[in-house]
Tab-separated table of C-alpha atoms and ligand atoms in Angstrom:
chain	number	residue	atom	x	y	z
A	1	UNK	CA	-62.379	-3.733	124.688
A	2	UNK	CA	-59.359	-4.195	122.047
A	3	UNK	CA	-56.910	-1.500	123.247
A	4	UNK	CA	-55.429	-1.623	119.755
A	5	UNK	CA	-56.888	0.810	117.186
A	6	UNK	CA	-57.145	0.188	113.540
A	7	UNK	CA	-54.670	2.236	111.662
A	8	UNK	CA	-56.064	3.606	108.364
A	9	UNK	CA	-53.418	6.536	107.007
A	10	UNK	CA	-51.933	6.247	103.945
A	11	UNK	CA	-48.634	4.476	105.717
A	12	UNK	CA	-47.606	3.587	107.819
A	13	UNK	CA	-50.618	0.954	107.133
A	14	UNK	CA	-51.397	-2.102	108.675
A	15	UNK	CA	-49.132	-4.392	108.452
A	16	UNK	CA	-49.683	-9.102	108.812
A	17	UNK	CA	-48.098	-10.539	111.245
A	18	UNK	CA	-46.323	-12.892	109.321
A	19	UNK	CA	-44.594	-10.149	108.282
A	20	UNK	CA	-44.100	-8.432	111.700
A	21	UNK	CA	-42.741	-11.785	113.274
A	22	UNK	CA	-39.193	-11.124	111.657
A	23	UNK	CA	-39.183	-7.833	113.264
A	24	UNK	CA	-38.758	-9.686	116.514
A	25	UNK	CA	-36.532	-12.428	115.557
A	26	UNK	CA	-32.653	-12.194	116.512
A	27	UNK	CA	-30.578	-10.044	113.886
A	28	UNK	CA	-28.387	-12.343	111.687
A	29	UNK	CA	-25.044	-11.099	110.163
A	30	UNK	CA	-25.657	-9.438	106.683
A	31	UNK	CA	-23.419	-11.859	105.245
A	32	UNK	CA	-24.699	-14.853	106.967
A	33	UNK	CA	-25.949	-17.190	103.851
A	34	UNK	CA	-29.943	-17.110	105.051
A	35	UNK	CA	-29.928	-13.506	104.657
A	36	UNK	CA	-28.054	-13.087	101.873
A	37	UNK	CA	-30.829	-15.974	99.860
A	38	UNK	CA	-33.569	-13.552	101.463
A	39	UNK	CA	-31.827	-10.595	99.965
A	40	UNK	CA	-31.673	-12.316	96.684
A	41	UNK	CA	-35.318	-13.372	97.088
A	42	UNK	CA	-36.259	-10.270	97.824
A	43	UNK	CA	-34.976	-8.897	94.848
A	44	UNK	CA	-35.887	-11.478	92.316
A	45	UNK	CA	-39.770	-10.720	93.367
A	46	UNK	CA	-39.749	-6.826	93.330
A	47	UNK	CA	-38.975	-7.365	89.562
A	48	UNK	CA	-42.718	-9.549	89.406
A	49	UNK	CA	-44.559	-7.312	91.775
A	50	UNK	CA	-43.337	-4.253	89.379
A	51	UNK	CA	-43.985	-5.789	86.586
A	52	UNK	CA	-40.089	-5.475	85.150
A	53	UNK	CA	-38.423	-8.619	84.449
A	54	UNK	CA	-35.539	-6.866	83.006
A	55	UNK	CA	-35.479	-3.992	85.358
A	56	UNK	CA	-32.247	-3.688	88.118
A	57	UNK	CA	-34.103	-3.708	91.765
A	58	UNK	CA	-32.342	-1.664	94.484
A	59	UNK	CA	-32.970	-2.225	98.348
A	60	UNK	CA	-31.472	0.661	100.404
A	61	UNK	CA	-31.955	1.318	104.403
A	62	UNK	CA	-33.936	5.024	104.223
A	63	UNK	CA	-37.413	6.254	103.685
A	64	UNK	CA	-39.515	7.174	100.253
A	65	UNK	CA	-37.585	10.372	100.338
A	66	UNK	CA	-34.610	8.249	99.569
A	67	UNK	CA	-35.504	6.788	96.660
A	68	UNK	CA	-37.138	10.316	95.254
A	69	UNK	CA	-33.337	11.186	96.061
A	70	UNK	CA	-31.846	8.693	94.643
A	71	UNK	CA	-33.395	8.419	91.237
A	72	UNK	CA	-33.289	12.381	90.745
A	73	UNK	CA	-29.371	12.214	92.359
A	74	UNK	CA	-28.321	9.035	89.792
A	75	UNK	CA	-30.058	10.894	86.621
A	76	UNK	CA	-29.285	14.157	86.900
A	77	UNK	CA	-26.430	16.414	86.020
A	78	UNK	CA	-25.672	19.924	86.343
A	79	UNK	CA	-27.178	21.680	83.706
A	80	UNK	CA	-29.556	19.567	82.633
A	81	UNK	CA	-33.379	20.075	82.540
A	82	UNK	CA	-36.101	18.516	84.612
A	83	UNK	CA	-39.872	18.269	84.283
A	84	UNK	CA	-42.005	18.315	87.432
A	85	UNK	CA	-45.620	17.075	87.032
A	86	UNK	CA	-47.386	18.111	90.193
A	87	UNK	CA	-50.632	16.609	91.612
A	88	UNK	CA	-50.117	17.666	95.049
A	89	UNK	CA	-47.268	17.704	98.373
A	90	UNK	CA	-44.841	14.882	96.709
A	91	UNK	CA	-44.617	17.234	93.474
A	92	UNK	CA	-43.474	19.786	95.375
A	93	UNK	CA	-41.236	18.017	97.244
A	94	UNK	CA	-39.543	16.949	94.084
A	95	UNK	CA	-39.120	20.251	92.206
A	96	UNK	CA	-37.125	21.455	95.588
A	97	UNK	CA	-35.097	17.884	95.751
A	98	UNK	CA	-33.839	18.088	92.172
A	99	UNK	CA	-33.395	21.805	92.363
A	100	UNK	CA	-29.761	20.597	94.358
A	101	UNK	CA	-28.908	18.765	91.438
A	102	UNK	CA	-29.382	20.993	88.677
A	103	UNK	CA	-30.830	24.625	87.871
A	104	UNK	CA	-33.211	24.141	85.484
A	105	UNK	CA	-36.109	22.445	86.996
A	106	UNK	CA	-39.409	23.146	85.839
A	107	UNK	CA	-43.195	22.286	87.189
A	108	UNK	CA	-46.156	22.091	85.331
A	109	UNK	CA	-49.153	22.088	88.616
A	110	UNK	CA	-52.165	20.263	88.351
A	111	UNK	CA	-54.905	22.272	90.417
A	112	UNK	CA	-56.145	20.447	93.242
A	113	UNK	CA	-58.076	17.482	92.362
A	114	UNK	CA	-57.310	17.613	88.909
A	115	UNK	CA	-54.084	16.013	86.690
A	116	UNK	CA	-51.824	18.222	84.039
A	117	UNK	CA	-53.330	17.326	80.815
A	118	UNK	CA	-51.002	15.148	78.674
A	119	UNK	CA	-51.413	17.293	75.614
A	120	UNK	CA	-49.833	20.330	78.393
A	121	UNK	CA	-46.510	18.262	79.097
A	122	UNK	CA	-46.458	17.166	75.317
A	123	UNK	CA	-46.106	20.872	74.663
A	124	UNK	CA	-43.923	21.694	77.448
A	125	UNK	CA	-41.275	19.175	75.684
A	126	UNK	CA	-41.345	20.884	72.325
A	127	UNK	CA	-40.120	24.051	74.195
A	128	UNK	CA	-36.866	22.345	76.032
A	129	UNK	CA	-35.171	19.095	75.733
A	130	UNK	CA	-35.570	17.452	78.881
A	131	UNK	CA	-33.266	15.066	80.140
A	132	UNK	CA	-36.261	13.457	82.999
A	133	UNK	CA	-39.515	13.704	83.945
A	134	UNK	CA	-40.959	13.312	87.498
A	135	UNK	CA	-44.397	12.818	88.031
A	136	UNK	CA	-46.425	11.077	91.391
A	137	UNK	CA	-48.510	8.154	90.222
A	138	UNK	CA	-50.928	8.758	93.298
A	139	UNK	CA	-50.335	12.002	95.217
A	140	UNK	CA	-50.614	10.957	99.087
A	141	UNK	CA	-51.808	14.624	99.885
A	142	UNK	CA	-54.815	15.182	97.271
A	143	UNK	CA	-55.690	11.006	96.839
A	144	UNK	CA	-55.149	11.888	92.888
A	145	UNK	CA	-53.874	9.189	90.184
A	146	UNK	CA	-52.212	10.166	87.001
A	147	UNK	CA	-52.293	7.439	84.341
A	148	UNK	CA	-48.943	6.374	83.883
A	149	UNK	CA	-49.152	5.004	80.661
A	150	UNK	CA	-49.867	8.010	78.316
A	151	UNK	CA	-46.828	9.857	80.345
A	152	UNK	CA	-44.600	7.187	79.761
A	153	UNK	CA	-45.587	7.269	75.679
A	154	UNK	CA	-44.602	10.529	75.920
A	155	UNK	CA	-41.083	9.771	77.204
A	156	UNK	CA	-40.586	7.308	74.768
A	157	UNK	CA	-41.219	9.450	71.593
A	158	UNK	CA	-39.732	12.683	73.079
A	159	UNK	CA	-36.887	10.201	74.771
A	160	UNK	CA	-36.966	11.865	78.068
A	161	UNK	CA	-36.553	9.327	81.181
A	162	UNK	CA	-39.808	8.902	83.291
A	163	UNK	CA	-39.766	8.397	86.918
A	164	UNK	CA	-42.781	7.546	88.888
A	165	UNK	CA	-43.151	8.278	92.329
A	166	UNK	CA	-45.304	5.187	93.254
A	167	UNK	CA	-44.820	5.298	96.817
A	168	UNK	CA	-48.731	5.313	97.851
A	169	UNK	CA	-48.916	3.630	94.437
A	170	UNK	CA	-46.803	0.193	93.911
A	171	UNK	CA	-48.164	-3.099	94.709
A	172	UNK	CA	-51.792	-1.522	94.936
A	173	UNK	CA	-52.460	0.600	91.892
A	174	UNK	CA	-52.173	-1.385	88.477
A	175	UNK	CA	-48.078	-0.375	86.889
A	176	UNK	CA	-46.723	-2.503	84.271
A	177	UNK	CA	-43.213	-1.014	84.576
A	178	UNK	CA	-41.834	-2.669	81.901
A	179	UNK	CA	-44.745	-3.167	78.715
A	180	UNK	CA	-45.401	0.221	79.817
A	181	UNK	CA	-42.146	2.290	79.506
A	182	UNK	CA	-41.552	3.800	82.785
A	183	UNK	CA	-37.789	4.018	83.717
A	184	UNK	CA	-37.675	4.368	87.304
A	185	UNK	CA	-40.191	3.288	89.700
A	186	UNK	CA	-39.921	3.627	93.315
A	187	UNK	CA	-41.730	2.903	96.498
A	188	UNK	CA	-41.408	3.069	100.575
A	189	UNK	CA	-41.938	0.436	102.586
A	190	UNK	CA	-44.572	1.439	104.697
A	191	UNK	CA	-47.235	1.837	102.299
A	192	UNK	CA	-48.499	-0.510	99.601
A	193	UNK	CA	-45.945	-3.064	99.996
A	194	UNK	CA	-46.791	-3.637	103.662
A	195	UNK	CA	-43.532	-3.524	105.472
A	196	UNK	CA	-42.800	-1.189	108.454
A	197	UNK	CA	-41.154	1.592	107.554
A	198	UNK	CA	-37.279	1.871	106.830
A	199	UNK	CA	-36.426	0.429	103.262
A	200	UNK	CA	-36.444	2.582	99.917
A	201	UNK	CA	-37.323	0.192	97.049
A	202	UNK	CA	-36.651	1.285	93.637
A	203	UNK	CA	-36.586	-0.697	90.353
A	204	UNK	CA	-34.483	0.812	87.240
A	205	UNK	CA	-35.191	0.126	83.565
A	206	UNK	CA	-32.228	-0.583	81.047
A	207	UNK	CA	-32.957	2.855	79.845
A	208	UNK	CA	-31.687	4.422	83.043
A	209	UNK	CA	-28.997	2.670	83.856
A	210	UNK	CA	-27.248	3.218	80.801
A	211	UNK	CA	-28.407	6.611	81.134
A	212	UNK	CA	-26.709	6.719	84.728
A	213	UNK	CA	-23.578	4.997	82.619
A	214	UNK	CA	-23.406	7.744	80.299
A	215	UNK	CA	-23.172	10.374	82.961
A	216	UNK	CA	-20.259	12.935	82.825
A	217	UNK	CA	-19.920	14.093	86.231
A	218	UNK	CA	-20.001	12.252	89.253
A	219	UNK	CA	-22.986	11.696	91.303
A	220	UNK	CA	-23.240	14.588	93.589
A	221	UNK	CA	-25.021	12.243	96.749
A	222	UNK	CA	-22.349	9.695	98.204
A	223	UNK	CA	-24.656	7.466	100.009
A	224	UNK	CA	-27.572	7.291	97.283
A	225	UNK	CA	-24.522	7.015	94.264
A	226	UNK	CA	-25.315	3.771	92.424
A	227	UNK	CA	-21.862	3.107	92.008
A	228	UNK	CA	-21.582	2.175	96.013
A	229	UNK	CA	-24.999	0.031	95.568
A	230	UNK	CA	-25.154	-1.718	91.971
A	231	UNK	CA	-22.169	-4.210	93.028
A	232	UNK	CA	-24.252	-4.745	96.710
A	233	UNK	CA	-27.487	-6.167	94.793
A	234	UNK	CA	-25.570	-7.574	91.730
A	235	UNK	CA	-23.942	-9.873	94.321
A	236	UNK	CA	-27.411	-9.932	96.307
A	237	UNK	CA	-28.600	-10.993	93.187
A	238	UNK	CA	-26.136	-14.200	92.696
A	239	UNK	CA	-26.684	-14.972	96.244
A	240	UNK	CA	-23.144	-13.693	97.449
A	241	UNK	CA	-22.401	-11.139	100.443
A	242	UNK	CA	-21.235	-8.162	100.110
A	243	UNK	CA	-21.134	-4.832	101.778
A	244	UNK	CA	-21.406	-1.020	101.116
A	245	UNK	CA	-23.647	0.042	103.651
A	246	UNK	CA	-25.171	-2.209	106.672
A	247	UNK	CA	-28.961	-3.416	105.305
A	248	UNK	CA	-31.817	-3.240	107.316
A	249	UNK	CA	-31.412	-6.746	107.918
A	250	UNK	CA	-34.621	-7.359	109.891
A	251	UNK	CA	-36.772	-5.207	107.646
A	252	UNK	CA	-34.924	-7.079	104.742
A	253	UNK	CA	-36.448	-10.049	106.132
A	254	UNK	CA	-40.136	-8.455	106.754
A	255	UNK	CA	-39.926	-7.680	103.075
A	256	UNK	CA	-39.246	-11.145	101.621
A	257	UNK	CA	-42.484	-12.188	103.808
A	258	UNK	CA	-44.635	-9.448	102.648
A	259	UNK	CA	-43.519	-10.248	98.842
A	260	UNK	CA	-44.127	-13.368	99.433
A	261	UNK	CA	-47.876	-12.737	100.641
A	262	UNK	CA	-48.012	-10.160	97.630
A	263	UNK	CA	-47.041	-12.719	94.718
A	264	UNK	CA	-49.401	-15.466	96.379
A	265	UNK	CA	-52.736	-13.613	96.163
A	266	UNK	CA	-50.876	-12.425	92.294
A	267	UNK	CA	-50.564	-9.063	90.940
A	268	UNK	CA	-53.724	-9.198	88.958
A	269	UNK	CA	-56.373	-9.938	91.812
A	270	UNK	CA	-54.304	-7.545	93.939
A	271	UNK	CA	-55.018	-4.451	91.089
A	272	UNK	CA	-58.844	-5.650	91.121
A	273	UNK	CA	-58.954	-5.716	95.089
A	274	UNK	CA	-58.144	-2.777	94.934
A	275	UNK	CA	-59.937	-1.009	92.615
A	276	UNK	CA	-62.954	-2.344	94.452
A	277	UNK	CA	-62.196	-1.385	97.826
A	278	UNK	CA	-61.209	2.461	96.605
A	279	UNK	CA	-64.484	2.464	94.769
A	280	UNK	CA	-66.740	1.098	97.730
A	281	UNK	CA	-65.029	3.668	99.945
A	282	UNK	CA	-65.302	6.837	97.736
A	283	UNK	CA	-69.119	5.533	96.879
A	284	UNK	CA	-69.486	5.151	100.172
A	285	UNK	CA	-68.988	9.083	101.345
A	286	UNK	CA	-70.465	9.762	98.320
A	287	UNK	CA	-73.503	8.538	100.291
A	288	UNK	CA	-72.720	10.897	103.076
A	289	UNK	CA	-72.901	13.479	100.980
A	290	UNK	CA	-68.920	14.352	101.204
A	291	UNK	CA	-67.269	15.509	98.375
A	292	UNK	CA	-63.455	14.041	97.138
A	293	UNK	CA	-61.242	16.437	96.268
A	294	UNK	CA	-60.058	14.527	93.270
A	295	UNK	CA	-62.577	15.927	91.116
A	296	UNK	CA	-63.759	12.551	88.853
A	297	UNK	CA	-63.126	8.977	89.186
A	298	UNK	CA	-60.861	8.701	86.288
A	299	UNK	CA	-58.069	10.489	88.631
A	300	UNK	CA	-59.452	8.859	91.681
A	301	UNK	CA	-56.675	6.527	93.463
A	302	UNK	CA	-57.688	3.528	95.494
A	303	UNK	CA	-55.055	3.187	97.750
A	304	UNK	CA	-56.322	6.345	99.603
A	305	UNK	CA	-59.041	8.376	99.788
A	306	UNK	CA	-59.288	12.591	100.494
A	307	UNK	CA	-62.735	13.797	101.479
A	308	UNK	CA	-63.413	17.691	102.901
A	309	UNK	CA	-65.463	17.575	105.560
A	310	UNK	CA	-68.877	18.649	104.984
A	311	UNK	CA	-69.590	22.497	106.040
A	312	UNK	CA	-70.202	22.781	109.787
A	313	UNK	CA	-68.289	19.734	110.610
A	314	UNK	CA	-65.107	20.570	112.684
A	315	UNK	CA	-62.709	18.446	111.466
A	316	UNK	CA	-59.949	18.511	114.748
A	317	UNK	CA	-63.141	16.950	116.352
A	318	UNK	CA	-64.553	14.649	113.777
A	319	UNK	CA	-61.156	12.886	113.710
A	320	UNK	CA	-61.099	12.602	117.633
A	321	UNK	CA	-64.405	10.814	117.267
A	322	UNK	CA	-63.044	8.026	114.783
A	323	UNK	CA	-60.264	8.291	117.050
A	324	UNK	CA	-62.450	6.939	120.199
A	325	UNK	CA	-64.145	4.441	117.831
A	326	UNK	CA	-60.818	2.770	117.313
A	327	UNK	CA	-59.520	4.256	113.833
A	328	UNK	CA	-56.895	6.685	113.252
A	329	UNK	CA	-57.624	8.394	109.937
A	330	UNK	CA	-54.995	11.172	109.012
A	331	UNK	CA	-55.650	15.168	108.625
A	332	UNK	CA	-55.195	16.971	105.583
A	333	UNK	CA	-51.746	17.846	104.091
A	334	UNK	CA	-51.736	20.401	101.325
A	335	UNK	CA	-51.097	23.686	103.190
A	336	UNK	CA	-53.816	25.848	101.707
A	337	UNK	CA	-57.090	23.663	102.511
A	338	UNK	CA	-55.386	21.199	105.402
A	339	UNK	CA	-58.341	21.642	107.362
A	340	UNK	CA	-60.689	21.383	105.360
A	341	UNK	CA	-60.353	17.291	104.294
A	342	UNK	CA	-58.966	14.569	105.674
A	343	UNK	CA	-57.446	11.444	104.450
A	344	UNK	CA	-57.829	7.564	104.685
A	345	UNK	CA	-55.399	4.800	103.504
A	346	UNK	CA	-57.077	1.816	102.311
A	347	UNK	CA	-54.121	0.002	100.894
A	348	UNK	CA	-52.196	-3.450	101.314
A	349	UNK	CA	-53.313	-5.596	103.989
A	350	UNK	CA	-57.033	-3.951	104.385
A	351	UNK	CA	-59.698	-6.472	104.531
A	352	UNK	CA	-63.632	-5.912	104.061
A	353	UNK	CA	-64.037	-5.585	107.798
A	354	UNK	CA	-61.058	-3.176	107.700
A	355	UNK	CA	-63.038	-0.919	105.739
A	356	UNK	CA	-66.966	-1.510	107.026
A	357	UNK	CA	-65.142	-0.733	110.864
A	358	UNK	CA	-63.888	2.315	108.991
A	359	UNK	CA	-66.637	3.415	107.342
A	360	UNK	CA	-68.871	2.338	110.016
A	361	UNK	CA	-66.665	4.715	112.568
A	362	UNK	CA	-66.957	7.890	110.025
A	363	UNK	CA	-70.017	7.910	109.478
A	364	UNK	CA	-70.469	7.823	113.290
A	365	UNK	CA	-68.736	10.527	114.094
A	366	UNK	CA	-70.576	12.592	111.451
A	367	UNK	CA	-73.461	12.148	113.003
A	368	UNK	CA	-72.443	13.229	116.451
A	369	UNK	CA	-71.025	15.961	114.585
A	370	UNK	CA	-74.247	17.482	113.985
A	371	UNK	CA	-74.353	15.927	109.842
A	372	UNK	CA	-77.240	14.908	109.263
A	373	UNK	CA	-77.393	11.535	107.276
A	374	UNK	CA	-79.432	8.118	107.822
A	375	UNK	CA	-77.772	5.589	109.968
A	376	UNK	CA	-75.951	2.846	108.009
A	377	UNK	CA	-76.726	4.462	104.358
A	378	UNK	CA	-72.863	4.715	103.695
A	379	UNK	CA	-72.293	1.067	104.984
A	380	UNK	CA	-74.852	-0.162	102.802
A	381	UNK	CA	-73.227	1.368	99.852
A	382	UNK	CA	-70.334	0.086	100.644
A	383	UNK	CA	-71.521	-3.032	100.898
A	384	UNK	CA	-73.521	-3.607	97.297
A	385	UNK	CA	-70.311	-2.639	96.021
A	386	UNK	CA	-67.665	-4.802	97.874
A	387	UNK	CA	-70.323	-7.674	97.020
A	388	UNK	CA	-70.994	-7.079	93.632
B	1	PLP	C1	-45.083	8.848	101.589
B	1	PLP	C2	-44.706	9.390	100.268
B	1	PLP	C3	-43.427	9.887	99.968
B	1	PLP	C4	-42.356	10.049	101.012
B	1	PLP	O1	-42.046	8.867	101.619
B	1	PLP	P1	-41.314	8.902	103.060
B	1	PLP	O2	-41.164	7.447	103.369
B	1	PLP	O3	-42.245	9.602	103.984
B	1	PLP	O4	-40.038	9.613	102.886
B	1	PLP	C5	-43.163	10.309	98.697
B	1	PLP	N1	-44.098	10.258	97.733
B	1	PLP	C6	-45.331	9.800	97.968
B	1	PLP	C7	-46.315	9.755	96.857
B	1	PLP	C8	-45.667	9.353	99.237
B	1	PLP	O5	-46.898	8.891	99.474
């Protein structure tokens, strides 16, 4: 038997080889010319897998957290005000990040499975004027989607900067960065994009770097401080060396490959792919009788799923069982109902058999977990809808 198991979190996801191979090949200089044209390439094509031809692309060594940190540490000064929209665990996590950078940071919380309604933040910016708003495109801890576009309407008439936290989200959900308005998008590259982890990836509109030029004060995080990293990628970007901090250069080179991979099968087929493959699996548990905790399919993301387990399933057990089937599925990870759901990444590089070996494995274990359900009914749902 295959000793490998099929990993299905939301990141780190499976990754192709092609784009493993570079992890294993010898590290070049950072200013030898081959890396510095994959730099450059690397750059050129995050601007057409985010959809911003005019946005500025930045490639820093670090996780998501990173780029959370260095969009809110970039944009904000003391004293100004920040909007929080919160879906989940990454909302969270932002109120407390930007809370170093400035006082007055509000949250507007979304209960779980639901979004904040847009007519909510609308009124929230009549109250204060807001320099930024954060909000997570798809929250990695409740599997919910916000629809970026009315958000990023908003900014534009109430001229607040929008930044998306598209880490589970970029180069799998559909984001037009650009024809849509959003200032700051930013991913990880363990998820989506299909890189092992190391590299924050963040693209910046025009809006928000001359927003970042207008700043006051200096920016109060050395190693995140655009000033250090716009000259690195402007001379990435011209195909010259230079040097702030060392890059990842292997993971650099990963990421050109996986780019590469992205732009071949083309953004469009890649939104559809996806779309189908989060619909087949949420239809699919559907079957089984589970419930999602996003609460409709309008704020249902397809890059992961979140179902609860259904009542007298134990859930530490039920995930051992996929476990010995070969897939690793990952617990819950909003404190107050952890145990009670579990979550499945179904992003990037996941094929059909991907997901039928996944499904195929859950509904399995529920089974020999005492719920009762008719074998192969969640398969075969999954199935009329990856073939339709
Ligand atoms: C994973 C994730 C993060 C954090 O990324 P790290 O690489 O773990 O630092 C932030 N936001 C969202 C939506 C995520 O899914």
């Amino acid at each position: 038997m295959k000793a490998r198991k099929l990993l299905m979190i939301p990141g780190p996801i499976e990754f192709e080889p092609e784009v493993l191979q570079p992890m294993s090949t010898p590290t070049t200089s950072h200013v030898a010319p081959d890396f510095v044209e994959s730099f450059g390439n690397s750059l050129d094509m995050m601007k057409e897998v985010w959809l911003a031809p005019s946005g500025q692309p930045f490639i820093v060594a670090g996780s998501g957290t990173l780029a959370m940190d260095m969009a809110a540490s970039n944009l904000v000064e003391q004293g100004d005000h920040a909007l929080v929209i919160s879906t989940g665990y990454f909302g969270e996590r932002y109120a407390e990040l930007l809370k170093r950078y400035t006082d007055n940071v509000d949250m507007l919380k979304a209960e779980h499975g639901k979004v904040v309604p847009v007519d909510q933040i609308e009124d929230q910016f009549k109250k204060k004027n807001y320099k930024l708003l954060t909000f997570t495109h798809v929250d990695t801890s409740t599997a919910v989607i916000n629809d970026p576009r009315p958000i990023a309407e908003l900014g534009k008439k109430y001229n607040v900067i929008t930044i998306l936290d598209g880490v589970c989200s970029v180069a799998g959900e559909e984001i037009r960065q650009e024809e849509w308005g959003i200032d700051i998008a930013f991913t990880a590259s363990q998820k989506a994009i299909g890189v092992p982890p190391g590299l924050a990836l963040l693209v910046a509109s025009q809006k928000a770097m001359k927003a970042w030029n207008n700043r006051k004060t200096p920016v109060a995080n050395y190693y995140a401080d655009w000033n250090n990293w716009l000259p690195i990628m402007e001379a990435y970007g011209n195909r010259k060396p230079a040097y702030f901090g060392t890059p990842a250069v292997n993971l650099v080179l990963a990421l050109e490959k996986s780019l590469q991979i992205i732009l071949r099968e083309g953004m469009e087929t890649r939104f559809k792919r996806h779309k189908k493959i989060g619909k087949a699996f949420r239809e699919a548990m559907k079957a089984a009788g589970l419930k999602m905790i996003p609460d409709e399919d309008r704020v249902s993301a397809n890059t992961l799923s979140a179902p609860y387990y259904p009542s007298g399933v134990n859930g530490k057990e039920f995930l051992q069982k996929v476990s010995e089937e070969g897939i690793i599925l990952a617990g819950g990870l909003i404190a107050d109902i952890k145990t009670q759901y579990f979550r499945v990444g179904h992003m990037g590089a996941v094929n059909r058999s991907d997901l039928l070996a996944t499904i195929g494995a859950i509904e399995s274990a529920l089974r020999n977990s005492g719920h009762k359900i008719e074998p192969g009914i969640c398969l075969k749902k999954a199935q009329e809808i990856l073939d339709s």
